[in-house]
XYZ file of C-alpha atoms in Angstrom:
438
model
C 0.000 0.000 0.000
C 2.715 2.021 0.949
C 4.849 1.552 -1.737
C 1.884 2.234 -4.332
C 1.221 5.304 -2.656
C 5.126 6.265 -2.785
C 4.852 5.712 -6.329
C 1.768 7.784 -6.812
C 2.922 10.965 -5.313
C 6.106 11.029 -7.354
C 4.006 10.032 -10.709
C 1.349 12.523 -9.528
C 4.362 15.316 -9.017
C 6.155 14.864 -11.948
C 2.861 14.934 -14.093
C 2.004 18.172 -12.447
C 5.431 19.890 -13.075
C 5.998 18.614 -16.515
C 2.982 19.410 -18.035
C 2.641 22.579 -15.899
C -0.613 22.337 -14.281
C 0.560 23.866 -10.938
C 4.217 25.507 -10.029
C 6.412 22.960 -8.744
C 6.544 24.732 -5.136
C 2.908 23.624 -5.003
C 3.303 20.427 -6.039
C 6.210 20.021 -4.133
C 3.605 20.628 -0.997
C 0.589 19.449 -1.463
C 1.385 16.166 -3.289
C 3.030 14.537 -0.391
C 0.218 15.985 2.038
C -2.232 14.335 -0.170
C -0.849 11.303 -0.210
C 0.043 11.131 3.875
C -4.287 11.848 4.623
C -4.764 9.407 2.080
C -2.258 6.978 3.451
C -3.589 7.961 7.274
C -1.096 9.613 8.228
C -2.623 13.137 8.801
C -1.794 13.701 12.399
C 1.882 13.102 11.839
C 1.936 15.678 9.110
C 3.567 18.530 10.988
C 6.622 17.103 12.381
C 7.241 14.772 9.447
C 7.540 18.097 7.617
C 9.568 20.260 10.012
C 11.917 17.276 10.008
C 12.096 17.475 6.381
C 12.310 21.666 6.651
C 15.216 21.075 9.466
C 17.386 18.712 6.856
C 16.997 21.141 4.258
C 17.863 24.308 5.905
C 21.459 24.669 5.881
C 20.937 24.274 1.610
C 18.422 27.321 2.060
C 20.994 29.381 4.218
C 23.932 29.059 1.861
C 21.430 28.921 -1.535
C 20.137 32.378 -0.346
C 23.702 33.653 0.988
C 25.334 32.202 -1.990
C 22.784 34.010 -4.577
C 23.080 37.139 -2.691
C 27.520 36.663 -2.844
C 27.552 36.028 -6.476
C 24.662 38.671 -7.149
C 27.196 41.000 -5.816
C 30.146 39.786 -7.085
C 28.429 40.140 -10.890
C 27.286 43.719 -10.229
C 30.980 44.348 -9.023
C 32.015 43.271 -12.734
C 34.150 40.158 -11.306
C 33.614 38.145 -13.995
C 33.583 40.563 -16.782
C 37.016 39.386 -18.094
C 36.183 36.104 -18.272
C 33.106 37.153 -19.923
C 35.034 38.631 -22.241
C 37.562 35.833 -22.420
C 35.108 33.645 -23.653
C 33.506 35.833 -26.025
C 36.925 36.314 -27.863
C 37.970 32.553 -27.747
C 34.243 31.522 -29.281
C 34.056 34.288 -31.699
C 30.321 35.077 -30.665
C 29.331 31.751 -32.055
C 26.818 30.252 -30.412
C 28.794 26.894 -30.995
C 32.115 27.780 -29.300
C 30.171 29.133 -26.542
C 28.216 26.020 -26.073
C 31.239 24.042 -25.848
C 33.216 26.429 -23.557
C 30.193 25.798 -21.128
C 31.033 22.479 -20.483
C 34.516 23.327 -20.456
C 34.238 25.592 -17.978
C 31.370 23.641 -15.730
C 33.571 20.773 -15.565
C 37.004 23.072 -14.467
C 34.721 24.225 -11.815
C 33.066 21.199 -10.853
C 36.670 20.178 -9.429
C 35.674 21.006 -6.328
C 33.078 18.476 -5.557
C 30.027 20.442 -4.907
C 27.342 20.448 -7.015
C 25.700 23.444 -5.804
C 28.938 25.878 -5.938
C 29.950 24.525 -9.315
C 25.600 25.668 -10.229
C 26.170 28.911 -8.660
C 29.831 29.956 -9.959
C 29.034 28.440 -13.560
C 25.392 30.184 -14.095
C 26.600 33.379 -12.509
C 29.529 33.709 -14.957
C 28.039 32.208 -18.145
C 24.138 33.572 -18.037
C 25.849 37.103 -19.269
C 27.459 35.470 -22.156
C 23.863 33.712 -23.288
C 21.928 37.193 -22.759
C 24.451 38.797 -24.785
C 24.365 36.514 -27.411
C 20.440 35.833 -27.648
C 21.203 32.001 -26.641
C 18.735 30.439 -24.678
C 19.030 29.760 -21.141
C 17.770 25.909 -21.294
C 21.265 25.235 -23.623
C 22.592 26.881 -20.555
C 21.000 25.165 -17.796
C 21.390 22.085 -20.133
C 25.280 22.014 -20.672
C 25.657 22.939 -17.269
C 23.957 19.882 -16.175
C 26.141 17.523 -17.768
C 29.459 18.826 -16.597
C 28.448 18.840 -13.362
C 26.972 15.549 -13.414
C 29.828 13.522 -15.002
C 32.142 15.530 -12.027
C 29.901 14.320 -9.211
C 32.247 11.332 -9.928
C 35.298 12.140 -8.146
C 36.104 10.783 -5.145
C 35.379 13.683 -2.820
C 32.105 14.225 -4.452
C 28.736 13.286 -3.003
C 27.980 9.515 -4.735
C 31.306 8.473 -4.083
C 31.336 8.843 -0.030
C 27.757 7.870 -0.332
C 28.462 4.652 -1.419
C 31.468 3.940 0.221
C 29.768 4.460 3.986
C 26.951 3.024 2.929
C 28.804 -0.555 1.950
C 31.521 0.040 4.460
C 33.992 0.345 1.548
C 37.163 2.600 0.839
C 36.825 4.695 -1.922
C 39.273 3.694 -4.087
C 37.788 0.701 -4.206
C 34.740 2.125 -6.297
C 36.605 4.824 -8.135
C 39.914 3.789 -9.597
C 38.299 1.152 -11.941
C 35.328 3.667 -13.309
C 38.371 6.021 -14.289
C 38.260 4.773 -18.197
C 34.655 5.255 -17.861
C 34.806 8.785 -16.341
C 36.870 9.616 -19.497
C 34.761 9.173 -21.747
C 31.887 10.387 -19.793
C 34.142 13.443 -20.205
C 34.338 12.849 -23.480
C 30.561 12.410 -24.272
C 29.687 15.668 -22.209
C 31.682 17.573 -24.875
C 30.425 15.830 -27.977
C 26.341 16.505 -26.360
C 27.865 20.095 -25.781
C 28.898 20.222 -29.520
C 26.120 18.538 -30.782
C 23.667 21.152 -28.704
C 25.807 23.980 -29.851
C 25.201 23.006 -33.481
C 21.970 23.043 -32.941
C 21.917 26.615 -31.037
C 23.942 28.022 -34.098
C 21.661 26.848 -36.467
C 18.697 28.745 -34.681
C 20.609 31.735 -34.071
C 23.137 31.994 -37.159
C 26.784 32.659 -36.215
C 26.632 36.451 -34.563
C 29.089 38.742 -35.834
C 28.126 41.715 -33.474
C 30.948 43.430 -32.653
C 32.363 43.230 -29.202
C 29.882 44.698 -26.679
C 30.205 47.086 -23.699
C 29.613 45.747 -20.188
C 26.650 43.653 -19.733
C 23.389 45.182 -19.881
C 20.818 45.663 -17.051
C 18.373 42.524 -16.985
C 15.110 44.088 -18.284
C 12.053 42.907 -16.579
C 10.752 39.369 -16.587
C 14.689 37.978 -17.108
C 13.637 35.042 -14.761
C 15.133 34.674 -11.438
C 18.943 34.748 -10.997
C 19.689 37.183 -14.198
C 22.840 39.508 -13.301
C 22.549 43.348 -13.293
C 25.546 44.976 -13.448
C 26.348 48.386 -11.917
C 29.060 50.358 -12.233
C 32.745 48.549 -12.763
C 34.776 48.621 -9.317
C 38.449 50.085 -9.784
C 41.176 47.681 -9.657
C 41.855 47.428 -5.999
C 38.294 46.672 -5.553
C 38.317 44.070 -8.306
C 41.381 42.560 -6.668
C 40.196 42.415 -3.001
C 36.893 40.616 -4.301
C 39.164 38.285 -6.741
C 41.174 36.949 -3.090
C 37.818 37.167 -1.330
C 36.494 34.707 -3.822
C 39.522 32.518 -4.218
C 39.307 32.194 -0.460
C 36.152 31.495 -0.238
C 36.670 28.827 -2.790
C 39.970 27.191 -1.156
C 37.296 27.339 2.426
C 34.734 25.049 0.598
C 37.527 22.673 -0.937
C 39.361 22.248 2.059
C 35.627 22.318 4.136
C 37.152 25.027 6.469
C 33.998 25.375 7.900
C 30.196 24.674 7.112
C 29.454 26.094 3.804
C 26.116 28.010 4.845
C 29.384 29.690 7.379
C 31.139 30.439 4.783
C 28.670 32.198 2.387
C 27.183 34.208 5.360
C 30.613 35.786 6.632
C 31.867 36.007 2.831
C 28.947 37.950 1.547
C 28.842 40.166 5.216
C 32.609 41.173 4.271
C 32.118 41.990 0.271
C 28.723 43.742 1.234
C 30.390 45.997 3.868
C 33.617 46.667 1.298
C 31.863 47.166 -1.667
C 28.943 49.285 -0.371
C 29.959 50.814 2.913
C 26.754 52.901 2.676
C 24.030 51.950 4.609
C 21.814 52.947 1.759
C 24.328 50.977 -0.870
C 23.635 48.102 1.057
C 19.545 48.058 1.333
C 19.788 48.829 -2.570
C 22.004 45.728 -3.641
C 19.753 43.627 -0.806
C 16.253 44.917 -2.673
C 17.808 43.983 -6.202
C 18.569 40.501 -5.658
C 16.093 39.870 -2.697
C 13.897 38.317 -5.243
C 16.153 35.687 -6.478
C 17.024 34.509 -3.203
C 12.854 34.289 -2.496
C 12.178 32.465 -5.728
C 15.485 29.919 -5.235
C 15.056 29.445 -1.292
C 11.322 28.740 -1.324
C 12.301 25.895 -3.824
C 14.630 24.121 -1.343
C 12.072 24.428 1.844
C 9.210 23.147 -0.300
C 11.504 20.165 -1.460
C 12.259 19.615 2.537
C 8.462 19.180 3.181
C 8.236 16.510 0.380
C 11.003 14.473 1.065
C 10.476 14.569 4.911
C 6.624 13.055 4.376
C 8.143 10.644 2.162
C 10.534 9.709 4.471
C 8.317 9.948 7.767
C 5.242 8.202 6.355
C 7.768 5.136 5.195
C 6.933 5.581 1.394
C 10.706 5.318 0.526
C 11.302 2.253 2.325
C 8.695 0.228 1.201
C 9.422 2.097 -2.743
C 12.893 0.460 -2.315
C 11.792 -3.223 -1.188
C 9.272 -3.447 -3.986
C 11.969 -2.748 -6.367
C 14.247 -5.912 -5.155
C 11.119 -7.644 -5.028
C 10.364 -7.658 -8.235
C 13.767 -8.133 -9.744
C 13.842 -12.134 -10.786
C 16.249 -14.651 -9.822
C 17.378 -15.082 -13.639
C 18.587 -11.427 -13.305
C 20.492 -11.561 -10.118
C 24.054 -12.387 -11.876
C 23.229 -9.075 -13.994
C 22.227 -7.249 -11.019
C 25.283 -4.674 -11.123
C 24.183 -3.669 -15.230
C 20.772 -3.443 -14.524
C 21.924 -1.308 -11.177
C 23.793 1.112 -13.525
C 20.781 1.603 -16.022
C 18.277 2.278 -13.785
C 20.024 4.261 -11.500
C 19.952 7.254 -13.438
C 15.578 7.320 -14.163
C 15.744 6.452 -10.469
C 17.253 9.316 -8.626
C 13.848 11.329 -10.402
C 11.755 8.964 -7.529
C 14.480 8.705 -4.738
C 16.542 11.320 -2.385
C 20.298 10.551 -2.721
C 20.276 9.779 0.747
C 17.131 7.333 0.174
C 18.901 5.328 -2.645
C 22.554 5.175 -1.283
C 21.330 4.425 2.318
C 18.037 2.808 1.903
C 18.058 0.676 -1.870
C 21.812 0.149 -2.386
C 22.309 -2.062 0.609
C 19.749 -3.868 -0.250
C 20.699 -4.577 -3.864
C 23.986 -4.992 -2.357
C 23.163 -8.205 -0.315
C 20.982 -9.522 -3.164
C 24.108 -8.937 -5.718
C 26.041 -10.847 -2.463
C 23.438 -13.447 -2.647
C 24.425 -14.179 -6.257
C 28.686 -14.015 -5.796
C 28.713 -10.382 -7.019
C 31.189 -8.437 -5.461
C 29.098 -5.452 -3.461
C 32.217 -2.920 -4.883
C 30.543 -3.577 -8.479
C 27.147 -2.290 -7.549
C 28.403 0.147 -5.718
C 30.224 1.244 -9.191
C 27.240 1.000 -11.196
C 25.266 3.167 -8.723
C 27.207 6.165 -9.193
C 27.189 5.713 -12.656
C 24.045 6.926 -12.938
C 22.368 7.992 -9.766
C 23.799 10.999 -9.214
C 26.591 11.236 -11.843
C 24.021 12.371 -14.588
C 20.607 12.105 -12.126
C 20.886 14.691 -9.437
C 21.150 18.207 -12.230
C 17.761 16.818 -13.723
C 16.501 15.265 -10.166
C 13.157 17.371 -8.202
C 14.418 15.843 -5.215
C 17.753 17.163 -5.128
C 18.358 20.630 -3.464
C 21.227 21.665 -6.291
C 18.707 21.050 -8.985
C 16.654 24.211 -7.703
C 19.710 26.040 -7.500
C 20.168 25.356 -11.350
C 16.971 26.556 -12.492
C 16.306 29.357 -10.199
C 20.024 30.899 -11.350
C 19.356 30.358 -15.023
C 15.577 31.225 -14.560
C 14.074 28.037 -16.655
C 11.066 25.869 -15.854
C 12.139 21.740 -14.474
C 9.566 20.507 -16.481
C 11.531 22.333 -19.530
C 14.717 21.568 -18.404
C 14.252 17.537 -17.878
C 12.682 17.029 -21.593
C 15.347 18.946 -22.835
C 18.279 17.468 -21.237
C 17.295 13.815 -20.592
C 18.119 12.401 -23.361
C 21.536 13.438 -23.172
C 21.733 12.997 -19.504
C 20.962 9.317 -19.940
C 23.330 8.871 -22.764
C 26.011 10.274 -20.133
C 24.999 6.722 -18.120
C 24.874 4.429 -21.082
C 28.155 5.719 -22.085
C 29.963 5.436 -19.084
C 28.090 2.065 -17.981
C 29.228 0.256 -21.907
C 32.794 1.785 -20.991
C 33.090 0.450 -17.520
C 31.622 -2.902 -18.612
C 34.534 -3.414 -21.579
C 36.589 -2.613 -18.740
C 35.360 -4.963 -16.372
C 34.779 -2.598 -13.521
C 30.736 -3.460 -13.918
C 30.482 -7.012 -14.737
C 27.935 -8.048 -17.619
């Protein structure tokens, strides 16, 4: 019953998003509460969903400190060189810009996080695409991918995951998907290309000569869209290049908790860049909106996943999966793992599949001689490598759209396809490699 209700609310939400018959904050609300009445579980409503609020809010403190850093940090003209860096490297072709994306996304995404490399990428690339005309779902899109094949490394999030989950030392997962994170690499930049083709064919190859700084955003940009004021002088520019740089090196080296971080980095550019009191109530007005529109995203996704959780939907979602997998299948259990695990992490939390599902397809693999490493392989493979950019479920995902300003509905049919050839690519490689048996 359970599980069939599980099921329901996350067909019931992703109906409702895709084919936009109510925002997704609603649905992210009142699907779950729907489903716990239905289920009986109306009287546990309220502290299934501040638990859910409670797990979430450190994302919504350093989302809406983040947003409100980078905000800044784009109005200061920080990124204007790079801007311009890329705009002279791709020739204002819509092509070369597309590919420099990914590029740059997956330079970024060295650090681990999924939600920094969201924020830096967007905040320095949505400029370029509202200069060029380009639309802001190749954005979102390209972004996606680089990010997702980086969640790979071993200090990302799938990667320690697993490993605590099976009680298993990361090199033990990682080292033998390393041919397979190559050309995961390699397929991000021929999807990039491919989408870029594509973008130049709409547009036409622009030959505008180079612009000015970047505009205002004019009204109705979408949430996240840069405004830039006035260009800092030089020693400005180069105290917020260290502050950033630190900042970056703090959530690398995990200095201290990133919502930390953001709050005392943005409190130190606010108070050097605008020492006015009136400066500072300005900048906090401008961007207040896209730190409402982002932030409301991550709560509302707290009070879904925390019903799901609290009301058990998860749990029994995960044992009617290995239920219904047959015996004749349980040699294969790692491939099919790696396949699915990328449409899954659309119905599961992160936390759900790696803690919850993978343990138990890890004793049923055991069951059958599999070594639990090799599910543990194909897991990340998919899961969260190319899952968690397109995933509702996944706090970072809200950071994405809200930055780039794009609809998830729009965003998943636009980027699946590609997202899922990320997994099919890696998962063929790492099978003619023998890190995921056949």
């Amino acid at each position: 019953m359970l599980a069939a209700l599980g099921f329901c609310t996350i067909g019931g939400f992703l109906l409702l998003t895709m084919f936009k018959r109510v925002s997704v904050l609603v649905a992210l609300v009142l699907t779950p509460v729907v489903a716990a009445v239905i289920g009986g579980y109306g009287h546990d409503l309220g502290p299934m969903a501040l638990d859910g609020l409670s797990q979430v809010a450190p994302t919504g403190i350093m989302i809406a400190f983040a947003v409100l850093y980078f905000s800044l940090m784009i109005d200061a003209g920080l990124f204007e060189p790079l801007i311009r860096a890329i705009l002279r490297i791709a020739k204002n072709d819509p092509l070369r810009v597309t590919v420099g994306t990914a590029v740059l996304t997956m330079c970024v995404g060295l650090d681990g996080d999924g939600s920094s490399t969201f924020l830096i990428s967007i905040s320095a690339l949505l400029p370029v695409y509202r200069r060029l005309g380009m639309s802001r779902l190749v954005l979102a899109g390209v972004v996606a991918l680089g990010a997702g094949v980086m969640n790979l490394i071993p200090w990302g999030g799938p990667t320690a995951r697993a490993a605590a989950a099976l009680k298993l030392d990361t090199p033990d997962i990682i080292t033998p998907l390393l041919p397979a994170f190559a050309a995961g690499i390699v397929w991000v930049l021929f999807a990039s290309y491919a989408i870029g083709r594509r973008e130049r064919a709409r547009l036409g190859a622009l030959t505008a000569p180079d612009p000015g700084p970047v505009p205002a955003a004019a009204a109705g940009d979408g949430p996240g869209t840069p405004r830039v004021a006035a260009r800092a002088g030089t020693a400005l520019t180069v105290f917020n290049l260290l502050l950033t740089l630190a900042l970056l090196t703090g959530l690398v080296l995990e200095a201290m908790p990133l919502p930390v971080l953001f709050v005392l980095a943005f409190a130190i550019a606010l108070l050097v860049n605008h020492p006015r009191w009136e400066d500072q109530q300005a900048l906090l007005e401008r961007h207040g909106n896209s730190v409402v529109l982002v932030t409301t995203m991550i709560f509302a996704a707290g009070v879904f996943t925390g019903i799901l959780t609290g009301t058990g939907m998860i749990g029994k979602m995960a044992q009617a999966i290995v239920e219904v997998i047959p015996d004749g299948l349980g040699g294969h259990l790692p491939a099919l793992v790696a396949v699915t695990s990328m449409p899954l992490s659309l119905v599961f939390t992160p936390d759900a599949y790696y803690f919850g599902i993978l343990p138990v397809l890890a004793g049923t693999a055991d069951s059958f001689g599999t070594d639990p490493a090799e599910v543990a392989r194909a897991a990340v493979l998919g899961q969260m490598t190319t899952g968690f950019p397109l995933s509702p479920l996944t706090a970072a995902t809200f950071i994405l759209l809200g930055m780039s300003g794009v609809q998830l509905g729009e965003h998943q049919r636009f980027i699946f396809r590609w997202a899922f050839g990320t997994t099919l690519v890696m998962t063929a490689v790492a099978m003619a490699t023998g890190a995921v048996p056949l």
